[in-house]
Coordinates of C-alpha atoms and ligand atoms in Angstrom, one line a residue:
Chain A
M1 CA -0.1 0.0 -0.1
K2 CA 0.9 3.2 -0.2
Q3 CA -0.5 6.6 1.3
K4 CA 0.7 10.6 2.0
I5 CA 0.6 11.6 5.8
V6 CA 1.7 14.0 7.4
L7 CA 3.0 14.0 10.5
H8 CA 3.0 15.8 13.8
F9 CA 6.6 15.9 15.9
P10 CA 5.5 17.7 20.2
S11 CA 8.5 19.6 20.4
I12 CA 10.2 16.7 22.6
V13 CA 10.6 14.4 20.3
T14 CA 12.4 16.9 16.9
E15 CA 15.3 15.5 17.2
Q16 CA 14.3 11.9 17.9
P17 CA 15.5 9.5 14.7
F18 CA 11.7 7.9 13.1
T19 CA 12.5 8.2 9.4
Y20 CA 14.9 5.6 9.8
H21 CA 13.9 3.3 12.1
L22 CA 10.1 3.6 9.6
I23 CA 12.6 2.3 7.0
K24 CA 15.1 0.4 8.7
E25 CA 13.1 -2.0 10.7
Y26 CA 9.4 -1.5 9.9
N27 CA 10.4 -2.1 6.4
L28 CA 8.6 0.8 4.8
M29 CA 9.5 3.2 1.5
V30 CA 9.6 6.5 3.3
N31 CA 9.4 9.8 0.4
I32 CA 9.7 12.8 2.0
L33 CA 7.6 15.6 0.1
K34 CA 7.8 17.6 2.4
A35 CA 9.3 18.9 6.8
N36 CA 9.6 21.9 8.6
I37 CA 10.0 23.0 12.2
N38 CA 8.9 26.7 13.6
P39 CA 9.9 28.0 15.9
R40 CA 8.2 26.7 19.3
K41 CA 10.1 23.2 17.3
E42 CA 7.3 21.5 16.7
G43 CA 7.7 19.5 13.8
R44 CA 5.5 18.4 10.6
M45 CA 6.2 15.7 7.8
V46 CA 4.8 15.1 4.7
V47 CA 5.1 12.0 3.4
E48 CA 4.4 9.3 1.2
V49 CA 5.0 5.9 2.8
C50 CA 4.5 2.7 0.9
G51 CA 4.9 -1.6 2.1
D52 CA 3.1 -4.2 3.2
Q53 CA -0.3 -3.5 5.6
E54 CA 1.1 -4.8 8.3
D55 CA 4.3 -3.2 8.8
Y56 CA 2.5 0.2 7.2
Q57 CA 0.8 -0.5 10.5
A58 CA 3.2 -1.3 13.0
G59 CA 5.5 1.4 12.0
M60 CA 2.5 3.5 12.5
D61 CA 1.9 1.8 15.3
F62 CA 5.7 2.6 16.8
L63 CA 5.6 6.5 15.2
Q64 CA 1.9 6.8 18.2
S65 CA 3.8 5.1 20.7
R66 CA 6.3 7.7 20.5
G67 CA 3.9 11.2 20.2
V68 CA 3.3 11.5 17.4
K69 CA 0.5 12.7 15.8
I70 CA -0.3 11.1 12.5
S71 CA -3.4 12.3 10.3
P72 CA -4.2 12.3 6.5
L73 CA -2.9 14.0 3.3
E74 CA -6.6 14.9 2.0
Q75 CA -7.0 18.1 5.5
E76 CA -3.7 19.7 5.1
I77 CA -4.6 21.6 2.5
V78 CA -8.5 22.8 1.8
W79 CA -9.8 24.4 -1.2
L80 CA -12.9 27.1 -0.4
E81 CA -15.2 26.4 -3.1
D82 CA -17.0 29.4 -2.3
R83 CA -14.0 31.8 -1.9
C84 CA -12.6 30.5 -5.4
T85 CA -12.5 33.2 -7.7
Q86 CA -12.4 30.8 -10.7
C87 CA -9.5 32.6 -11.9
G88 CA -7.1 30.0 -13.0
A89 CA -4.0 32.1 -11.3
C90 CA -2.6 29.0 -8.8
V91 CA -2.9 26.6 -11.8
I92 CA 0.6 27.5 -12.8
I93 CA 2.0 27.9 -8.9
C94 CA 1.6 24.2 -8.4
P95 CA 4.1 22.2 -9.0
V96 CA 2.2 19.6 -9.1
G97 CA -1.1 19.9 -10.7
A98 CA -3.3 19.8 -7.6
L99 CA -5.1 22.4 -8.7
V100 CA -5.7 22.7 -12.7
M101 CA -7.8 24.3 -15.5
E102 CA -10.5 22.0 -16.5
R103 CA -10.5 22.9 -20.4
P104 CA -12.9 24.2 -22.6
E105 CA -15.3 25.3 -19.4
M106 CA -12.3 26.9 -18.1
K107 CA -13.5 25.3 -14.5
V108 CA -10.8 25.3 -12.4
K109 CA -11.0 22.1 -9.9
F110 CA -8.7 21.7 -7.1
V111 CA -7.6 17.7 -6.9
G112 CA -7.1 16.9 -3.4
E113 CA -4.8 13.2 -3.9
K114 CA -1.9 14.5 -5.7
C115 CA -1.1 17.6 -3.8
I116 CA 2.1 17.5 -1.6
V117 CA 1.6 21.0 0.3
C118 CA 4.2 22.7 -0.4
E119 CA 1.5 25.4 0.7
H120 CA 2.5 27.5 -2.6
C121 CA -0.8 28.4 -3.0
I122 CA -1.7 29.8 0.2
K123 CA 0.0 33.8 -1.2
A124 CA -0.2 33.0 -4.4
C125 CA -3.9 32.4 -4.6
P126 CA -5.6 35.7 -4.8
A127 CA -9.1 35.3 -3.1
R128 CA -7.0 34.0 -0.6
A129 CA -9.0 30.4 -1.3
M130 CA -7.2 27.7 -0.1
E131 CA -5.9 26.9 3.5
V132 CA -3.7 24.7 5.4
L133 CA -5.5 23.6 8.4
Y134 CA -2.9 22.5 10.8
Chain B
M1 CA -30.3 45.0 -43.9
V2 CA -32.0 45.0 -40.1
K3 CA -31.7 47.8 -38.5
R4 CA -33.9 48.3 -34.8
T5 CA -34.3 51.2 -32.4
Y6 CA -34.4 50.6 -28.7
E7 CA -37.9 51.2 -28.0
E8 CA -38.5 48.7 -30.4
I9 CA -36.1 46.3 -28.3
N10 CA -37.2 47.7 -25.4
A11 CA -41.2 47.0 -26.2
K12 CA -40.1 43.0 -27.7
I13 CA -38.4 42.1 -23.7
R14 CA -41.2 43.7 -22.3
A15 CA -43.7 41.1 -23.7
G16 CA -40.9 39.3 -22.9
E17 CA -40.3 38.5 -26.7
A18 CA -36.9 39.9 -26.8
V19 CA -34.2 36.9 -28.2
V20 CA -31.4 37.7 -25.5
V21 CA -27.9 35.3 -27.0
T22 CA -24.5 35.9 -24.3
A23 CA -21.8 37.2 -27.0
E24 CA -20.9 33.3 -26.6
E25 CA -23.5 31.6 -28.2
V26 CA -23.8 34.6 -31.1
I27 CA -20.2 33.1 -32.4
S28 CA -21.6 29.4 -33.2
M29 CA -25.5 30.8 -34.1
A30 CA -23.3 33.4 -36.2
R31 CA -21.1 30.8 -37.7
E32 CA -23.2 28.0 -38.6
K33 CA -26.2 30.6 -39.9
G34 CA -24.9 33.9 -40.5
I35 CA -24.4 36.8 -40.0
E36 CA -27.0 38.4 -41.6
E37 CA -29.6 35.7 -40.5
T38 CA -29.1 35.7 -36.6
A39 CA -28.8 39.7 -36.7
A40 CA -32.5 38.7 -37.8
S41 CA -33.5 36.9 -35.2
V42 CA -31.4 38.3 -32.1
D43 CA -31.7 41.8 -30.2
V44 CA -29.4 41.5 -27.5
V45 CA -26.1 40.4 -26.9
T46 CA -25.2 39.9 -23.4
T47 CA -21.3 40.8 -22.4
G48 CA -19.5 39.3 -18.9
T49 CA -16.4 39.9 -17.0
F50 CA -15.1 38.9 -13.6
G51 CA -11.9 40.3 -12.7
P52 CA -9.3 42.7 -10.6
M53 CA -9.8 46.1 -11.5
C54 CA -7.7 48.4 -9.0
S55 CA -9.2 51.9 -10.0
S56 CA -13.1 51.3 -7.9
G57 CA -14.3 52.4 -4.9
A58 CA -17.3 53.5 -3.0
F59 CA -18.3 57.3 -2.3
L60 CA -19.9 56.7 1.3
N61 CA -22.7 59.9 3.2
L62 CA -20.9 58.5 6.9
G63 CA -24.6 59.8 8.3
H64 CA -24.2 63.5 10.5
T65 CA -23.4 62.3 14.3
K66 CA -24.6 64.1 17.6
P67 CA -23.4 66.7 18.2
R68 CA -21.6 67.3 14.4
M69 CA -18.5 66.2 13.1
R70 CA -16.4 66.5 10.2
M71 CA -14.7 64.7 9.7
S72 CA -10.5 65.3 8.9
R73 CA -9.6 61.7 8.8
V74 CA -11.3 58.7 8.8
F75 CA -10.7 54.6 8.7
L76 CA -12.6 51.6 8.1
N77 CA -11.0 48.7 9.9
G78 CA -8.0 50.2 10.1
V79 CA -8.4 51.2 6.1
E80 CA -8.6 55.2 5.9
A81 CA -11.1 56.5 2.8
Y82 CA -10.5 60.0 1.9
A83 CA -12.0 62.4 4.0
G84 CA -11.4 65.6 1.9
V85 CA -15.1 65.4 0.4
A86 CA -17.4 67.3 2.6
A87 CA -17.9 67.2 6.2
V88 CA -19.1 63.3 6.7
D89 CA -19.1 62.0 2.7
V90 CA -15.5 59.8 2.0
Y91 CA -14.4 58.0 -1.0
L92 CA -13.4 54.7 -0.3
G93 CA -10.4 53.8 -2.3
A94 CA -10.6 49.2 -3.5
T95 CA -6.4 49.7 -3.8
Q96 CA -6.2 51.8 0.2
L97 CA -4.0 49.1 2.8
P98 CA -4.5 49.7 6.4
E99 CA -2.2 51.6 7.9
S100 CA -0.4 49.5 10.2
D101 CA 0.2 47.3 6.8
P102 CA 3.5 46.5 6.2
A103 CA 3.5 47.1 3.0
N104 CA 6.4 45.4 1.4
T105 CA 8.9 45.1 3.7
N106 CA 8.9 42.2 4.0
Y107 CA 9.0 41.1 0.4
P108 CA 7.5 39.8 -0.7
G109 CA 4.0 41.4 0.7
D110 CA 0.8 39.2 1.8
F111 CA -1.3 42.7 1.3
N112 CA -4.1 40.8 3.4
Y113 CA -6.5 43.3 4.0
G114 CA -7.7 46.7 2.0
G115 CA -10.3 48.5 0.2
A116 CA -11.6 46.3 -1.6
H117 CA -11.7 43.9 1.5
V118 CA -13.6 46.5 3.6
L119 CA -17.0 46.6 0.3
E120 CA -17.0 42.6 0.4
D121 CA -17.2 42.8 4.3
L122 CA -19.3 45.5 4.3
L123 CA -21.6 44.1 1.7
A124 CA -21.5 40.4 3.3
G125 CA -22.9 42.3 6.3
K126 CA -20.4 42.2 8.1
E127 CA -19.6 44.9 11.8
V128 CA -16.9 47.2 10.9
L129 CA -15.2 49.9 12.9
L130 CA -15.4 53.2 12.3
E131 CA -12.6 55.8 13.7
A132 CA -12.9 59.2 12.6
E133 CA -10.7 62.4 14.4
S134 CA -12.0 65.4 13.7
Y135 CA -9.9 69.3 15.0
G136 CA -13.4 70.7 15.9
T137 CA -15.3 74.1 14.4
D138 CA -17.7 76.6 15.8
C139 CA -20.7 74.4 13.5
Y140 CA -19.5 70.8 14.0
P141 CA -17.9 70.5 17.7
R142 CA -17.0 66.5 17.6
K143 CA -13.9 65.5 17.2
K144 CA -12.8 62.2 17.6
L145 CA -15.3 59.1 17.2
E146 CA -15.0 55.1 17.7
K147 CA -18.1 52.8 16.3
M148 CA -18.9 49.2 14.3
I149 CA -21.7 50.0 11.5
R150 CA -23.0 48.1 8.5
L151 CA -24.2 48.9 5.6
D152 CA -27.5 49.1 6.6
D153 CA -25.9 52.2 9.5
I154 CA -24.3 53.8 6.5
P155 CA -26.9 56.5 4.9
Y156 CA -25.3 56.2 1.1
A157 CA -23.2 53.8 -0.4
L158 CA -21.8 54.9 -4.4
L159 CA -19.8 52.6 -6.1
F160 CA -17.8 54.7 -8.8
N161 CA -15.5 52.8 -10.5
P162 CA -13.2 55.3 -13.1
R163 CA -11.2 53.3 -14.6
N164 CA -13.1 49.8 -15.2
A165 CA -13.1 46.6 -18.2
Y166 CA -10.9 47.6 -20.4
Q167 CA -10.7 47.6 -23.9
N168 CA -7.9 44.7 -23.9
Y169 CA -5.0 44.0 -22.5
N170 CA -1.8 43.4 -22.2
V171 CA -0.2 39.2 -21.7
S172 CA 2.4 39.9 -19.2
V173 CA 5.8 38.0 -19.1
N174 CA 9.3 37.4 -16.9
L175 CA 12.8 37.5 -18.8
S176 CA 14.8 37.9 -15.6
D177 CA 15.9 35.2 -13.5
R178 CA 14.1 35.6 -10.9
T179 CA 10.8 35.3 -10.2
I180 CA 8.8 38.9 -9.4
Y181 CA 5.2 39.5 -7.6
T182 CA 3.6 42.4 -10.1
Y183 CA -0.4 43.4 -10.7
M184 CA -0.6 40.5 -13.4
G185 CA 0.2 38.2 -10.2
I186 CA 3.0 36.3 -9.7
L187 CA 5.7 35.5 -12.7
K188 CA 7.9 32.6 -12.6
P189 CA 12.4 33.8 -14.3
N190 CA 12.8 32.8 -18.0
M191 CA 8.6 32.8 -19.2
G192 CA 8.5 30.5 -16.8
N193 CA 4.3 31.6 -17.6
A194 CA 2.6 33.5 -19.3
N195 CA -0.5 36.1 -17.3
Y196 CA -3.4 37.6 -18.9
S197 CA -6.8 38.6 -17.9
T198 CA -9.2 39.9 -20.1
A199 CA -12.7 37.2 -20.8
G200 CA -11.2 38.2 -24.2
Q201 CA -14.4 36.2 -27.0
L202 CA -16.5 37.5 -23.4
S203 CA -14.9 41.1 -23.2
P204 CA -18.3 43.7 -22.9
L205 CA -16.1 46.4 -24.9
L206 CA -14.4 43.7 -26.9
N207 CA -18.0 43.2 -29.1
D208 CA -18.6 47.1 -29.3
P209 CA -15.3 47.6 -30.5
F210 CA -15.7 51.3 -31.5
Y211 CA -18.7 52.2 -28.5
R212 CA -21.6 52.7 -30.6
T213 CA -23.5 51.4 -28.4
I214 CA -21.7 51.9 -24.3
G215 CA -21.6 55.3 -23.3
M216 CA -23.5 57.8 -20.4
G217 CA -26.4 56.7 -18.7
T218 CA -25.9 52.7 -20.5
K219 CA -28.0 50.1 -17.6
I220 CA -25.9 47.3 -16.9
F221 CA -24.3 44.3 -14.1
L222 CA -23.3 45.8 -11.6
G223 CA -21.3 43.7 -8.3
G224 CA -24.6 42.0 -8.4
G225 CA -26.6 44.8 -8.7
V226 CA -28.0 46.8 -11.6
G227 CA -25.0 50.7 -12.1
Y228 CA -24.6 51.9 -14.8
V229 CA -21.6 53.7 -17.4
S230 CA -21.0 57.1 -16.6
W231 CA -18.0 58.2 -18.0
F232 CA -15.2 56.4 -20.1
G233 CA -12.6 55.3 -18.0
T234 CA -9.7 56.9 -17.1
Q235 CA -6.7 56.4 -19.6
H236 CA -9.5 55.4 -22.2
S237 CA -7.9 54.7 -25.3
P238 CA -9.4 54.8 -28.9
E239 CA -6.5 55.9 -31.0
V240 CA -4.3 52.5 -30.5
L241 CA -3.9 50.2 -33.4
R242 CA -6.6 48.5 -34.2
G243 CA -7.0 44.6 -36.5
E244 CA -9.2 45.2 -39.8
N245 CA -12.5 43.5 -37.1
G246 CA -12.2 47.1 -35.5
V247 CA -10.4 45.3 -32.3
P248 CA -7.8 47.1 -30.4
L249 CA -4.5 45.1 -31.0
S250 CA -4.1 46.7 -27.3
P251 CA -5.1 48.3 -24.0
A252 CA -8.1 50.6 -25.5
G253 CA -11.4 51.8 -23.9
T254 CA -12.0 52.0 -20.1
L255 CA -14.7 52.8 -18.1
A256 CA -16.0 54.8 -15.2
V257 CA -19.0 53.1 -13.6
M258 CA -21.1 54.0 -11.1
G259 CA -24.4 53.1 -8.4
D260 CA -25.8 52.2 -5.2
L261 CA -23.8 49.9 -3.3
K262 CA -26.7 48.5 -1.7
Q263 CA -27.6 45.9 -4.5
M264 CA -24.4 44.6 -4.7
S265 CA -23.4 41.6 -4.1
P266 CA -19.9 40.0 -1.8
Q267 CA -20.4 37.5 -4.1
W268 CA -19.6 39.8 -7.6
L269 CA -17.4 42.8 -5.4
R270 CA -14.4 41.1 -4.5
G271 CA -11.4 41.8 -2.5
I272 CA -8.2 40.0 -3.8
S273 CA -4.6 40.4 -2.5
L274 CA -2.0 40.4 -4.8
I275 CA 0.9 38.8 -3.6
G276 CA 4.1 41.3 -4.5
Y277 CA 2.1 44.5 -5.0
G278 CA -1.3 45.2 -3.0
V279 CA -4.6 44.8 -2.8
S280 CA -7.4 45.6 -5.6
M281 CA -10.9 44.3 -5.9
M282 CA -13.0 41.4 -8.6
V283 CA -15.4 43.5 -9.9
G284 CA -17.5 41.6 -12.0
I285 CA -20.1 43.4 -14.7
G286 CA -21.8 42.4 -18.5
I287 CA -23.0 44.3 -20.9
P288 CA -26.1 44.0 -22.8
I289 CA -25.1 45.7 -26.5
P290 CA -28.3 45.1 -28.5
I291 CA -28.2 44.2 -31.7
L292 CA -29.0 47.4 -33.6
D293 CA -28.3 46.4 -37.1
E294 CA -25.8 43.6 -38.5
E295 CA -22.3 46.2 -38.2
M296 CA -23.3 45.4 -34.6
L297 CA -23.9 41.4 -34.4
R298 CA -20.6 41.4 -36.7
Y299 CA -19.1 42.7 -33.7
T300 CA -20.7 40.7 -30.8
A301 CA -20.1 37.2 -33.0
I302 CA -16.2 38.1 -32.2
S303 CA -14.2 34.6 -31.4
D304 CA -10.9 34.0 -29.1
E305 CA -8.8 33.6 -32.0
E306 CA -9.8 37.1 -33.6
I307 CA -8.8 39.1 -30.5
I308 CA -4.9 39.1 -30.6
T309 CA -2.7 41.4 -27.1
D310 CA 0.6 42.2 -27.0
V311 CA 3.1 40.3 -24.4
V312 CA 4.9 42.5 -22.7
D313 CA 8.2 42.4 -20.4
Y314 CA 7.2 42.7 -16.6
S315 CA 10.4 42.8 -15.5
E316 CA 12.1 45.7 -17.8
A317 CA 8.8 47.1 -20.2
A318 CA 6.6 47.8 -18.3
P319 CA 8.4 49.1 -15.4
Q320 CA 10.6 51.8 -17.1
G321 CA 7.4 52.0 -19.5
T322 CA 9.0 51.8 -23.1
G323 CA 6.6 50.0 -24.6
E324 CA 8.3 47.2 -26.3
T325 CA 6.4 44.2 -27.1
L326 CA 7.4 40.1 -27.1
G327 CA 5.1 39.2 -30.0
K328 CA 1.2 39.3 -30.3
V329 CA -1.1 35.8 -29.4
S330 CA -4.8 35.3 -29.4
Y331 CA -7.7 35.1 -26.2
A332 CA -7.1 31.7 -28.0
Q333 CA -4.4 30.2 -27.3
L334 CA -4.0 32.0 -24.0
K335 CA -6.9 30.0 -23.1
S336 CA -5.7 26.5 -24.4
G337 CA -3.0 27.1 -20.8
E338 CA -0.2 27.5 -23.2
I339 CA 1.5 30.4 -25.5
T340 CA 4.2 29.6 -28.6
L341 CA 6.6 32.5 -28.7
G342 CA 9.5 31.7 -31.1
D343 CA 11.1 28.5 -29.8
R344 CA 8.9 28.2 -26.2
V345 CA 6.4 26.4 -25.8
I346 CA 5.3 29.0 -22.0
P347 CA 2.0 28.1 -20.4
T348 CA -0.7 31.0 -19.7
A349 CA -2.9 31.6 -16.7
S350 CA -5.0 34.0 -16.3
L351 CA -6.8 36.4 -13.6
S352 CA -9.6 36.9 -14.4
S353 CA -12.5 34.9 -14.7
Y354 CA -14.1 33.1 -17.8
L355 CA -17.1 31.2 -15.9
K356 CA -17.7 33.4 -14.2
A357 CA -17.4 36.3 -17.3
R358 CA -19.9 33.3 -18.9
E359 CA -22.4 32.8 -15.3
I360 CA -22.5 37.0 -15.5
A361 CA -23.5 37.0 -19.0
E362 CA -25.8 33.8 -18.5
I363 CA -27.8 36.1 -15.3
L364 CA -27.7 39.2 -17.1
K365 CA -29.5 37.9 -20.1
E366 CA -32.2 36.1 -17.6
W367 CA -32.8 39.4 -15.9
I368 CA -33.5 41.5 -20.1
K369 CA -35.2 37.2 -21.1
S370 CA -37.9 38.3 -18.1
G371 CA -39.0 41.6 -18.3
Q372 CA -37.1 43.5 -15.4
F373 CA -34.4 44.7 -17.1
L374 CA -34.6 47.3 -19.7
L375 CA -31.8 49.1 -22.3
T376 CA -30.7 52.7 -21.6
K377 CA -29.5 54.4 -24.9
P378 CA -27.1 56.1 -24.3
V379 CA -26.4 59.8 -23.7
F380 CA -24.3 59.9 -25.9
T381 CA -21.7 57.0 -27.2
L382 CA -17.9 56.8 -25.6
P383 CA -14.9 58.7 -27.2
T384 CA -13.7 56.4 -30.9
T385 CA -11.8 56.9 -32.9
G386 CA -10.5 60.2 -34.7
E387 CA -12.5 62.8 -31.2
G388 CA -9.0 63.5 -30.5
I389 CA -9.9 62.1 -27.3
N390 CA -5.6 59.5 -25.8
Y391 CA -4.1 59.0 -22.9
R392 CA -0.8 60.3 -22.9
K393 CA 1.8 59.9 -20.5
I394 CA 3.8 62.4 -18.3
V395 CA 6.7 62.1 -19.0
Ligands
LIG1 S1 -6.6 30.8 -7.8 FE1 -7.6 31.1 -5.8 S2 -8.9 32.1 -6.1 FE2 -8.4 32.0 -7.7 S3 -8.7 29.8 -9.6 FE3 -7.5 29.1 -7.8 S4 -7.8 28.8 -5.4 FE4 -10.1 29.5 -6.9
LIG2 S1 0.1 23.1 -1.5 FE1 1.2 23.0 -3.3 S2 0.5 21.1 -4.1 FE2 -1.5 21.4 -2.9 S3 -3.2 22.3 -4.1 FE3 -1.6 23.8 -2.9 S4 0.1 24.3 -4.6 FE4 -0.5 22.3 -5.1

């Protein structure tokens, strides 16, 4: 199975190695899409995890037992459709085609599964229709 | 030969018999049936546009307080409105920023809030903080005011936009090697993208290139309500080069428009934040074009392939005002998602919403079909070519 998820690290664990364990002990392929630590020393990492269902579950249990919060990626970036003016300014900003213009209708669509939470669209959207949830 | 007067068209609208189509629908009709036959059947063509239009704002009369106050500085949610009009008359400009806004000191600035957002908040029925200062006079003794107000509490609110609905606009690219932040959006280095902003074949002034039917008093869809063209807009420039079809090849005509703000909607007047540039307002405008004769039908049948515009470098030519252009493209190319310039294929993005422009043209069509919206004959039409009106630059 393959899953894009967001890991939230409380400040007390940000200095501990986690990806190492996921790879080495749980046999998971971990592709880091984005990682950052805020001034309060809380970490946030967007990853794509790939492996057996069982290994995946065990890996997630391991993370949770260490205080890491896991959330599905779809809930990270939201497209507020009723705020969206359908301008299309975002389609050249999004690096992975998660914001696309359907032609010839000229309708903008947000494809949540593709989003890698790079957050480029947040300030590029003039109408502030893209929001990031933490 | 088809000939129609405004009176004849209005009589049909009143009787619920007018044939009204959008500027998009008329294209295929004219292709199928020809200009003559289409002109014979269609009475009105509706247009629409919904894009960032800076030169916008509202005259507000804030009402007299007790004791009276001659407001010399006025702020709405921290955004200053120009108070040098009269005691309680102010003009709130769409692009005005709060005094506390860091602007581009932390480049590129966010510009999260400004005059356009205040107008949107008022339209949405939200409370807005009104702060006013005065030096006090014998007849206006009050010196300070702080009050939460809603649009309902404001006695008079007139949207008055000195320059909207640009007839054609250029396409922006960036030739430099760093990302630039402009009123045309984010432009990636080395022509990473090309941005444009127009509704093309649906755009009001592109459907009446010589302004034969548009002028002072033309009744229009404005911000979700009814408004009027009040004058030609600032920078109105009819003398630019035009194609054989009469359509300007670069920015040309503009409109000054107005209407009662209170009957407008936050859906069609939206505050927007252009990163690194500032605040602006998305304004929804729709103009009905009476098919007075075959020539008017031919004008409204224009399609995106026939509308051409210049590509301009916004890293050098635009800011320096050199007038240099990099080439010409059609709106059909722009709307396809990429343009070709020399040997480069460049992805395009729009700042103006074609989908919403179409929605406006549809709404206006329904208003007219239902008999509630009659056409007005302008008191005078906008200055056109050969009248000596042209936009001049100061040096
Ligand atoms: S930039 Fe924002 S408003 Fe424009 S289409 Fe994208 S999400 Fe919608
Ligand atoms: S966060 Fe990044 S990937 Fe997701 S939609 Fe916005 S620009 Fe695209």
